[in-house]
Amino acid sequence: MRMEKIVLEKVCWKVKATTAFQFLQLYYHSLIQETLPFERRNSLNFERLEAQLKACHCRIIFSKAKPSVLALSIIGLEIQAQKCAELTERVGCLQKHSKINGRDLTFWQELVSKCLTEYSSNKCSKPNVQKLKWIVSGRTARQLKHSYYRITHLPTILETVP
């Protein structure tokens, strides 16, 4: 792995994984720009789709989903909710083009639907601050305390205005 890192640094590769957010943008723009007429383009709200994706990312189970499947699941559910019949066929085309299995899409759509239902319910409210405190053993606390004092503090670099 060290050699791989050295090679990547030498050849200046910028290797990044494609995220569900990037697929969401890609699918959204492909659906909206190519399918819907100008006056109907506000029927799907990208900010709402993004918020739904963020809600899903709060659950560990969605880390196992392929980004393309998760993005298409969210868009597919939103299209069903908005009753945009003209986009339903286009989602099928995106599914085929992205080589997404129908069973996988259905499985993740069910999980997304369940997650969003729970997220919008009263069950999902402001967390109890008391429960969010770190509890560590005395031994761990002593180790953390000593490691804090080993940190060398660097001097502040003054900024000059050109």
PDB file of N, CA and C in Angstrom, residues 22-111:
ATOM      1  N   GLN A  22     -23.070  12.287  -6.056  1.00  0.00           N
ATOM      2  CA  GLN A  22     -22.718  12.526  -7.457  1.00  0.00           C
ATOM      3  C   GLN A  22     -23.673  11.794  -8.394  1.00  0.00           C
ATOM      4  N   PHE A  23     -24.040  10.565  -8.045  1.00  0.00           N
ATOM      5  CA  PHE A  23     -25.028   9.843  -8.852  1.00  0.00           C
ATOM      6  C   PHE A  23     -26.380  10.549  -8.795  1.00  0.00           C
ATOM      7  N   LEU A  24     -26.740  11.068  -7.628  1.00  0.00           N
ATOM      8  CA  LEU A  24     -27.997  11.792  -7.486  1.00  0.00           C
ATOM      9  C   LEU A  24     -28.016  13.005  -8.412  1.00  0.00           C
ATOM     10  N   GLN A  25     -26.913  13.753  -8.444  1.00  0.00           N
ATOM     11  CA  GLN A  25     -26.814  14.904  -9.347  1.00  0.00           C
ATOM     12  C   GLN A  25     -26.924  14.465 -10.805  1.00  0.00           C
ATOM     13  N   LEU A  26     -26.195  13.423 -11.159  1.00  0.00           N
ATOM     14  CA  LEU A  26     -26.186  12.930 -12.534  1.00  0.00           C
ATOM     15  C   LEU A  26     -27.574  12.468 -12.969  1.00  0.00           C
ATOM     16  N   TYR A  27     -28.208  11.644 -12.157  1.00  0.00           N
ATOM     17  CA  TYR A  27     -29.536  11.136 -12.495  1.00  0.00           C
ATOM     18  C   TYR A  27     -30.560  12.264 -12.532  1.00  0.00           C
ATOM     19  N   TYR A  28     -30.476  13.170 -11.567  1.00  0.00           N
ATOM     20  CA  TYR A  28     -31.418  14.281 -11.497  1.00  0.00           C
ATOM     21  C   TYR A  28     -31.337  15.135 -12.760  1.00  0.00           C
ATOM     22  N   HIS A  29     -30.134  15.529 -13.130  1.00  0.00           N
ATOM     23  CA  HIS A  29     -29.986  16.392 -14.303  1.00  0.00           C
ATOM     24  C   HIS A  29     -30.340  15.656 -15.586  1.00  0.00           C
ATOM     25  N   SER A  30     -30.037  14.368 -15.644  1.00  0.00           N
ATOM     26  CA  SER A  30     -30.397  13.614 -16.843  1.00  0.00           C
ATOM     27  C   SER A  30     -31.920  13.487 -16.957  1.00  0.00           C
ATOM     28  N   LEU A  31     -32.597  13.304 -15.823  1.00  0.00           N
ATOM     29  CA  LEU A  31     -34.063  13.211 -15.849  1.00  0.00           C
ATOM     30  C   LEU A  31     -34.703  14.558 -16.162  1.00  0.00           C
ATOM     31  N   ILE A  32     -34.264  15.588 -15.469  1.00  0.00           N
ATOM     32  CA  ILE A  32     -34.900  16.901 -15.584  1.00  0.00           C
ATOM     33  C   ILE A  32     -34.593  17.549 -16.926  1.00  0.00           C
ATOM     34  N   GLN A  33     -33.324  17.599 -17.297  1.00  0.00           N
ATOM     35  CA  GLN A  33     -32.922  18.320 -18.513  1.00  0.00           C
ATOM     36  C   GLN A  33     -33.424  17.640 -19.782  1.00  0.00           C
ATOM     37  N   GLU A  34     -33.411  16.312 -19.793  1.00  0.00           N
ATOM     38  CA  GLU A  34     -33.727  15.605 -21.030  1.00  0.00           C
ATOM     39  C   GLU A  34     -35.197  15.203 -21.152  1.00  0.00           C
ATOM     40  N   THR A  35     -35.926  15.150 -20.047  1.00  0.00           N
ATOM     41  CA  THR A  35     -37.265  14.588 -20.089  1.00  0.00           C
ATOM     42  C   THR A  35     -38.376  15.613 -19.896  1.00  0.00           C
ATOM     43  N   LEU A  36     -38.245  16.414 -18.864  1.00  0.00           N
ATOM     44  CA  LEU A  36     -39.346  17.315 -18.520  1.00  0.00           C
ATOM     45  C   LEU A  36     -39.316  18.610 -19.316  1.00  0.00           C
ATOM     46  N   PRO A  37     -40.481  19.091 -19.718  1.00  0.00           N
ATOM     47  CA  PRO A  37     -40.528  20.416 -20.337  1.00  0.00           C
ATOM     48  C   PRO A  37     -40.190  21.493 -19.293  1.00  0.00           C
ATOM     49  N   PHE A  38     -39.835  22.665 -19.772  1.00  0.00           N
ATOM     50  CA  PHE A  38     -39.345  23.741 -18.901  1.00  0.00           C
ATOM     51  C   PHE A  38     -40.309  24.070 -17.764  1.00  0.00           C
ATOM     52  N   GLU A  39     -41.608  24.119 -18.056  1.00  0.00           N
ATOM     53  CA  GLU A  39     -42.582  24.515 -17.036  1.00  0.00           C
ATOM     54  C   GLU A  39     -42.792  23.449 -15.955  1.00  0.00           C
ATOM     55  N   ARG A  40     -42.393  22.196 -16.195  1.00  0.00           N
ATOM     56  CA  ARG A  40     -42.578  21.104 -15.221  1.00  0.00           C
ATOM     57  C   ARG A  40     -41.298  20.773 -14.455  1.00  0.00           C
ATOM     58  N   ARG A  41     -40.223  21.496 -14.698  1.00  0.00           N
ATOM     59  CA  ARG A  41     -38.937  21.150 -14.094  1.00  0.00           C
ATOM     60  C   ARG A  41     -38.887  21.365 -12.595  1.00  0.00           C
ATOM     61  N   ASN A  42     -39.805  22.099 -12.031  1.00  0.00           N
ATOM     62  CA  ASN A  42     -39.811  22.317 -10.583  1.00  0.00           C
ATOM     63  C   ASN A  42     -40.525  21.199  -9.825  1.00  0.00           C
ATOM     64  N   SER A  43     -41.058  20.210 -10.545  1.00  0.00           N
ATOM     65  CA  SER A  43     -41.796  19.142  -9.866  1.00  0.00           C
ATOM     66  C   SER A  43     -40.869  18.285  -9.004  1.00  0.00           C
ATOM     67  N   LEU A  44     -39.626  18.110  -9.413  1.00  0.00           N
ATOM     68  CA  LEU A  44     -38.651  17.392  -8.591  1.00  0.00           C
ATOM     69  C   LEU A  44     -37.682  18.413  -7.999  1.00  0.00           C
ATOM     70  N   ASN A  45     -37.624  18.459  -6.699  1.00  0.00           N
ATOM     71  CA  ASN A  45     -36.781  19.426  -6.003  1.00  0.00           C
ATOM     72  C   ASN A  45     -35.483  18.745  -5.596  1.00  0.00           C
ATOM     73  N   PHE A  46     -34.348  19.232  -6.110  1.00  0.00           N
ATOM     74  CA  PHE A  46     -33.057  18.597  -5.822  1.00  0.00           C
ATOM     75  C   PHE A  46     -32.699  18.717  -4.344  1.00  0.00           C
ATOM     76  N   GLU A  47     -33.017  19.837  -3.712  1.00  0.00           N
ATOM     77  CA  GLU A  47     -32.693  20.015  -2.295  1.00  0.00           C
ATOM     78  C   GLU A  47     -33.413  18.974  -1.438  1.00  0.00           C
ATOM     79  N   ARG A  48     -34.633  18.655  -1.826  1.00  0.00           N
ATOM     80  CA  ARG A  48     -35.390  17.628  -1.099  1.00  0.00           C
ATOM     81  C   ARG A  48     -34.730  16.258  -1.268  1.00  0.00           C
ATOM     82  N   LEU A  49     -34.308  15.950  -2.497  1.00  0.00           N
ATOM     83  CA  LEU A  49     -33.625  14.683  -2.753  1.00  0.00           C
ATOM     84  C   LEU A  49     -32.324  14.604  -1.955  1.00  0.00           C
ATOM     85  N   GLU A  50     -31.600  15.715  -1.908  1.00  0.00           N
ATOM     86  CA  GLU A  50     -30.347  15.763  -1.154  1.00  0.00           C
ATOM     87  C   GLU A  50     -30.598  15.548   0.339  1.00  0.00           C
ATOM     88  N   ALA A  51     -31.649  16.153   0.865  1.00  0.00           N
ATOM     89  CA  ALA A  51     -31.994  15.976   2.276  1.00  0.00           C
ATOM     90  C   ALA A  51     -32.360  14.516   2.571  1.00  0.00           C
ATOM     91  N   GLN A  52     -33.046  13.884   1.640  1.00  0.00           N
ATOM     92  CA  GLN A  52     -33.398  12.472   1.813  1.00  0.00           C
ATOM     93  C   GLN A  52     -32.145  11.607   1.819  1.00  0.00           C
ATOM     94  N   LEU A  53     -31.199  11.923   0.951  1.00  0.00           N
ATOM     95  CA  LEU A  53     -29.936  11.180   0.913  1.00  0.00           C
ATOM     96  C   LEU A  53     -29.183  11.356   2.232  1.00  0.00           C
ATOM     97  N   LYS A  54     -29.154  12.573   2.762  1.00  0.00           N
ATOM     98  CA  LYS A  54     -28.480  12.819   4.039  1.00  0.00           C
ATOM     99  C   LYS A  54     -29.140  12.028   5.161  1.00  0.00           C
ATOM    100  N   ALA A  55     -30.463  11.954   5.140  1.00  0.00           N
ATOM    101  CA  ALA A  55     -31.184  11.182   6.157  1.00  0.00           C
ATOM    102  C   ALA A  55     -30.801   9.707   6.070  1.00  0.00           C
ATOM    103  N   CYS A  56     -30.666   9.208   4.850  1.00  0.00           N
ATOM    104  CA  CYS A  56     -30.268   7.806   4.672  1.00  0.00           C
ATOM    105  C   CYS A  56     -28.845   7.568   5.154  1.00  0.00           C
ATOM    106  N   HIS A  57     -27.975   8.524   4.919  1.00  0.00           N
ATOM    107  CA  HIS A  57     -26.585   8.361   5.330  1.00  0.00           C
ATOM    108  C   HIS A  57     -26.417   8.351   6.851  1.00  0.00           C
ATOM    109  N   CYS A  58     -27.455   8.731   7.581  1.00  0.00           N
ATOM    110  CA  CYS A  58     -27.393   8.673   9.046  1.00  0.00           C
ATOM    111  C   CYS A  58     -27.556   7.243   9.558  1.00  0.00           C
ATOM    112  N   ARG A  59     -27.931   6.341   8.688  1.00  0.00           N
ATOM    113  CA  ARG A  59     -28.104   4.935   9.067  1.00  0.00           C
ATOM    114  C   ARG A  59     -26.941   4.125   8.509  1.00  0.00           C
ATOM    115  N   ILE A  60     -26.368   3.287   9.337  1.00  0.00           N
ATOM    116  CA  ILE A  60     -25.187   2.498   8.959  1.00  0.00           C
ATOM    117  C   ILE A  60     -25.501   1.503   7.837  1.00  0.00           C
ATOM    118  N   ILE A  61     -26.733   1.047   7.750  1.00  0.00           N
ATOM    119  CA  ILE A  61     -27.098   0.052   6.738  1.00  0.00           C
ATOM    120  C   ILE A  61     -26.862   0.573   5.326  1.00  0.00           C
ATOM    121  N   PHE A  62     -27.018   1.892   5.132  1.00  0.00           N
ATOM    122  CA  PHE A  62     -26.882   2.451   3.793  1.00  0.00           C
ATOM    123  C   PHE A  62     -25.432   2.563   3.340  1.00  0.00           C
ATOM    124  N   SER A  63     -24.498   2.318   4.251  1.00  0.00           N
ATOM    125  CA  SER A  63     -23.095   2.294   3.836  1.00  0.00           C
ATOM    126  C   SER A  63     -22.806   1.053   2.993  1.00  0.00           C
ATOM    127  N   LYS A  64     -23.690   0.063   3.069  1.00  0.00           N
ATOM    128  CA  LYS A  64     -23.514  -1.164   2.293  1.00  0.00           C
ATOM    129  C   LYS A  64     -24.111  -1.060   0.889  1.00  0.00           C
ATOM    130  N   ALA A  65     -24.894  -0.032   0.647  1.00  0.00           N
ATOM    131  CA  ALA A  65     -25.545   0.129  -0.656  1.00  0.00           C
ATOM    132  C   ALA A  65     -24.568   0.685  -1.687  1.00  0.00           C
ATOM    133  N   LYS A  66     -24.721   0.225  -2.908  1.00  0.00           N
ATOM    134  CA  LYS A  66     -23.943   0.828  -3.992  1.00  0.00           C
ATOM    135  C   LYS A  66     -24.462   2.247  -4.195  1.00  0.00           C
ATOM    136  N   PRO A  67     -23.575   3.218  -4.381  1.00  0.00           N
ATOM    137  CA  PRO A  67     -24.020   4.606  -4.521  1.00  0.00           C
ATOM    138  C   PRO A  67     -25.048   4.818  -5.627  1.00  0.00           C
ATOM    139  N   SER A  68     -24.867   4.137  -6.762  1.00  0.00           N
ATOM    140  CA  SER A  68     -25.808   4.311  -7.870  1.00  0.00           C
ATOM    141  C   SER A  68     -27.190   3.781  -7.506  1.00  0.00           C
ATOM    142  N   VAL A  69     -27.239   2.668  -6.795  1.00  0.00           N
ATOM    143  CA  VAL A  69     -28.518   2.069  -6.404  1.00  0.00           C
ATOM    144  C   VAL A  69     -29.235   2.955  -5.383  1.00  0.00           C
ATOM    145  N   LEU A  70     -28.476   3.480  -4.420  1.00  0.00           N
ATOM    146  CA  LEU A  70     -29.068   4.347  -3.407  1.00  0.00           C
ATOM    147  C   LEU A  70     -29.647   5.610  -4.037  1.00  0.00           C
ATOM    148  N   ALA A  71     -28.900   6.226  -4.931  1.00  0.00           N
ATOM    149  CA  ALA A  71     -29.373   7.447  -5.590  1.00  0.00           C
ATOM    150  C   ALA A  71     -30.626   7.176  -6.423  1.00  0.00           C
ATOM    151  N   LEU A  72     -30.610   6.099  -7.192  1.00  0.00           N
ATOM    152  CA  LEU A  72     -31.769   5.786  -8.027  1.00  0.00           C
ATOM    153  C   LEU A  72     -32.977   5.385  -7.176  1.00  0.00           C
ATOM    154  N   SER A  73     -32.729   4.757  -6.041  1.00  0.00           N
ATOM    155  CA  SER A  73     -33.826   4.411  -5.127  1.00  0.00           C
ATOM    156  C   SER A  73     -34.521   5.657  -4.620  1.00  0.00           C
ATOM    157  N   ILE A  74     -33.742   6.635  -4.216  1.00  0.00           N
ATOM    158  CA  ILE A  74     -34.312   7.881  -3.694  1.00  0.00           C
ATOM    159  C   ILE A  74     -35.088   8.612  -4.778  1.00  0.00           C
ATOM    160  N   ILE A  75     -34.513   8.705  -5.964  1.00  0.00           N
ATOM    161  CA  ILE A  75     -35.199   9.390  -7.069  1.00  0.00           C
ATOM    162  C   ILE A  75     -36.467   8.643  -7.457  1.00  0.00           C
ATOM    163  N   GLY A  76     -36.379   7.316  -7.536  1.00  0.00           N
ATOM    164  CA  GLY A  76     -37.547   6.516  -7.898  1.00  0.00           C
ATOM    165  C   GLY A  76     -38.694   6.691  -6.918  1.00  0.00           C
ATOM    166  N   LEU A  77     -38.385   6.694  -5.630  1.00  0.00           N
ATOM    167  CA  LEU A  77     -39.425   6.890  -4.619  1.00  0.00           C
ATOM    168  C   LEU A  77     -40.032   8.284  -4.702  1.00  0.00           C
ATOM    169  N   GLU A  78     -39.198   9.273  -4.950  1.00  0.00           N
ATOM    170  CA  GLU A  78     -39.706  10.648  -5.056  1.00  0.00           C
ATOM    171  C   GLU A  78     -40.610  10.803  -6.285  1.00  0.00           C
ATOM    172  N   ILE A  79     -40.244  10.151  -7.378  1.00  0.00           N
ATOM    173  CA  ILE A  79     -41.071  10.207  -8.589  1.00  0.00           C
ATOM    174  C   ILE A  79     -42.417   9.530  -8.341  1.00  0.00           C
ATOM    175  N   GLN A  80     -42.413   8.411  -7.609  1.00  0.00           N
ATOM    176  CA  GLN A  80     -43.668   7.753  -7.252  1.00  0.00           C
ATOM    177  C   GLN A  80     -44.518   8.654  -6.367  1.00  0.00           C
ATOM    178  N   ALA A  81     -43.877   9.320  -5.400  1.00  0.00           N
ATOM    179  CA  ALA A  81     -44.609  10.202  -4.486  1.00  0.00           C
ATOM    180  C   ALA A  81     -45.190  11.413  -5.219  1.00  0.00           C
ATOM    181  N   GLN A  82     -44.445  11.952  -6.180  1.00  0.00           N
ATOM    182  CA  GLN A  82     -44.892  13.126  -6.931  1.00  0.00           C
ATOM    183  C   GLN A  82     -45.839  12.750  -8.075  1.00  0.00           C
ATOM    184  N   LYS A  83     -45.955  11.447  -8.344  1.00  0.00           N
ATOM    185  CA  LYS A  83     -46.798  10.927  -9.424  1.00  0.00           C
ATOM    186  C   LYS A  83     -46.422  11.528 -10.782  1.00  0.00           C
ATOM    187  N   CYS A  84     -45.115  11.516 -11.063  1.00  0.00           N
ATOM    188  CA  CYS A  84     -44.607  11.990 -12.361  1.00  0.00           C
ATOM    189  C   CYS A  84     -44.537  10.798 -13.306  1.00  0.00           C
ATOM    190  N   ALA A  85     -45.624  10.511 -13.985  1.00  0.00           N
ATOM    191  CA  ALA A  85     -45.703   9.335 -14.858  1.00  0.00           C
ATOM    192  C   ALA A  85     -44.692   9.401 -15.992  1.00  0.00           C
ATOM    193  N   GLU A  86     -44.407  10.610 -16.494  1.00  0.00           N
ATOM    194  CA  GLU A  86     -43.491  10.728 -17.628  1.00  0.00           C
ATOM    195  C   GLU A  86     -42.051  10.392 -17.260  1.00  0.00           C
ATOM    196  N   LEU A  87     -41.744  10.395 -15.952  1.00  0.00           N
ATOM    197  CA  LEU A  87     -40.379  10.083 -15.523  1.00  0.00           C
ATOM    198  C   LEU A  87     -40.190   8.618 -15.140  1.00  0.00           C
ATOM    199  N   THR A  88     -41.281   7.899 -14.919  1.00  0.00           N
ATOM    200  CA  THR A  88     -41.181   6.503 -14.489  1.00  0.00           C
ATOM    201  C   THR A  88     -40.449   5.658 -15.525  1.00  0.00           C
ATOM    202  N   GLU A  89     -40.772   5.838 -16.785  1.00  0.00           N
ATOM    203  CA  GLU A  89     -40.109   5.092 -17.857  1.00  0.00           C
ATOM    204  C   GLU A  89     -38.631   5.461 -17.937  1.00  0.00           C
ATOM    205  N   ARG A  90     -38.333   6.724 -17.729  1.00  0.00           N
ATOM    206  CA  ARG A  90     -36.944   7.198 -17.788  1.00  0.00           C
ATOM    207  C   ARG A  90     -36.101   6.595 -16.661  1.00  0.00           C
ATOM    208  N   VAL A  91     -36.707   6.374 -15.497  1.00  0.00           N
ATOM    209  CA  VAL A  91     -35.990   5.732 -14.389  1.00  0.00           C
ATOM    210  C   VAL A  91     -35.619   4.304 -14.781  1.00  0.00           C
ATOM    211  N   GLY A  92     -36.526   3.631 -15.469  1.00  0.00           N
ATOM    212  CA  GLY A  92     -36.221   2.287 -15.971  1.00  0.00           C
ATOM    213  C   GLY A  92     -35.054   2.292 -16.937  1.00  0.00           C
ATOM    214  N   CYS A  93     -34.990   3.310 -17.787  1.00  0.00           N
ATOM    215  CA  CYS A  93     -33.854   3.441 -18.717  1.00  0.00           C
ATOM    216  C   CYS A  93     -32.550   3.682 -17.959  1.00  0.00           C
ATOM    217  N   LEU A  94     -32.603   4.526 -16.946  1.00  0.00           N
ATOM    218  CA  LEU A  94     -31.410   4.777 -16.131  1.00  0.00           C
ATOM    219  C   LEU A  94     -30.974   3.511 -15.398  1.00  0.00           C
ATOM    220  N   GLN A  95     -31.956   2.734 -14.958  1.00  0.00           N
ATOM    221  CA  GLN A  95     -31.663   1.478 -14.268  1.00  0.00           C
ATOM    222  C   GLN A  95     -30.932   0.513 -15.208  1.00  0.00           C
ATOM    223  N   LYS A  96     -31.422   0.384 -16.437  1.00  0.00           N
ATOM    224  CA  LYS A  96     -30.773  -0.488 -17.414  1.00  0.00           C
ATOM    225  C   LYS A  96     -29.382   0.022 -17.771  1.00  0.00           C
ATOM    226  N   HIS A  97     -29.278   1.308 -18.005  1.00  0.00           N
ATOM    227  CA  HIS A  97     -27.996   1.909 -18.389  1.00  0.00           C
ATOM    228  C   HIS A  97     -26.958   1.754 -17.273  1.00  0.00           C
ATOM    229  N   SER A  98     -27.410   1.862 -16.018  1.00  0.00           N
ATOM    230  CA  SER A  98     -26.495   1.739 -14.874  1.00  0.00           C
ATOM    231  C   SER A  98     -26.282   0.290 -14.456  1.00  0.00           C
ATOM    232  N   LYS A  99     -26.967  -0.640 -15.135  1.00  0.00           N
ATOM    233  CA  LYS A  99     -26.868  -2.077 -14.859  1.00  0.00           C
ATOM    234  C   LYS A  99     -27.218  -2.392 -13.404  1.00  0.00           C
ATOM    235  N   ILE A 100     -28.348  -1.860 -12.978  1.00  0.00           N
ATOM    236  CA  ILE A 100     -28.832  -2.078 -11.620  1.00  0.00           C
ATOM    237  C   ILE A 100     -29.896  -3.166 -11.662  1.00  0.00           C
ATOM    238  N   ASN A 101     -29.704  -4.194 -10.861  1.00  0.00           N
ATOM    239  CA  ASN A 101     -30.632  -5.314 -10.772  1.00  0.00           C
ATOM    240  C   ASN A 101     -31.965  -4.826 -10.184  1.00  0.00           C
ATOM    241  N   GLY A 102     -33.065  -5.292 -10.741  1.00  0.00           N
ATOM    242  CA  GLY A 102     -34.391  -4.883 -10.278  1.00  0.00           C
ATOM    243  C   GLY A 102     -34.658  -5.263  -8.839  1.00  0.00           C
ATOM    244  N   ARG A 103     -34.197  -6.460  -8.427  1.00  0.00           N
ATOM    245  CA  ARG A 103     -34.390  -6.891  -7.038  1.00  0.00           C
ATOM    246  C   ARG A 103     -33.608  -6.003  -6.084  1.00  0.00           C
ATOM    247  N   ASP A 104     -32.372  -5.638  -6.475  1.00  0.00           N
ATOM    248  CA  ASP A 104     -31.571  -4.745  -5.628  1.00  0.00           C
ATOM    249  C   ASP A 104     -32.254  -3.393  -5.464  1.00  0.00           C
ATOM    250  N   LEU A 105     -32.760  -2.861  -6.573  1.00  0.00           N
ATOM    251  CA  LEU A 105     -33.421  -1.564  -6.528  1.00  0.00           C
ATOM    252  C   LEU A 105     -34.646  -1.613  -5.621  1.00  0.00           C
ATOM    253  N   THR A 106     -35.439  -2.661  -5.744  1.00  0.00           N
ATOM    254  CA  THR A 106     -36.632  -2.807  -4.911  1.00  0.00           C
ATOM    255  C   THR A 106     -36.254  -2.948  -3.439  1.00  0.00           C
ATOM    256  N   PHE A 107     -35.229  -3.756  -3.165  1.00  0.00           N
ATOM    257  CA  PHE A 107     -34.766  -3.960  -1.790  1.00  0.00           C
ATOM    258  C   PHE A 107     -34.358  -2.639  -1.151  1.00  0.00           C
ATOM    259  N   TRP A 108     -33.543  -1.852  -1.854  1.00  0.00           N
ATOM    260  CA  TRP A 108     -33.061  -0.591  -1.290  1.00  0.00           C
ATOM    261  C   TRP A 108     -34.154   0.471  -1.247  1.00  0.00           C
ATOM    262  N   GLN A 109     -35.087   0.425  -2.203  1.00  0.00           N
ATOM    263  CA  GLN A 109     -36.212   1.365  -2.148  1.00  0.00           C
ATOM    264  C   GLN A 109     -37.054   1.128  -0.901  1.00  0.00           C
ATOM    265  N   GLU A 110     -37.240  -0.139  -0.542  1.00  0.00           N
ATOM    266  CA  GLU A 110     -38.007  -0.453   0.669  1.00  0.00           C
ATOM    267  C   GLU A 110     -37.291   0.068   1.909  1.00  0.00           C
ATOM    268  N   LEU A 111     -35.964  -0.109   1.964  1.00  0.00           N
ATOM    269  CA  LEU A 111     -35.198   0.395   3.108  1.00  0.00           C
ATOM    270  C   LEU A 111     -35.214   1.922   3.164  1.00  0.00           C
TER     271      LEU A 111
END
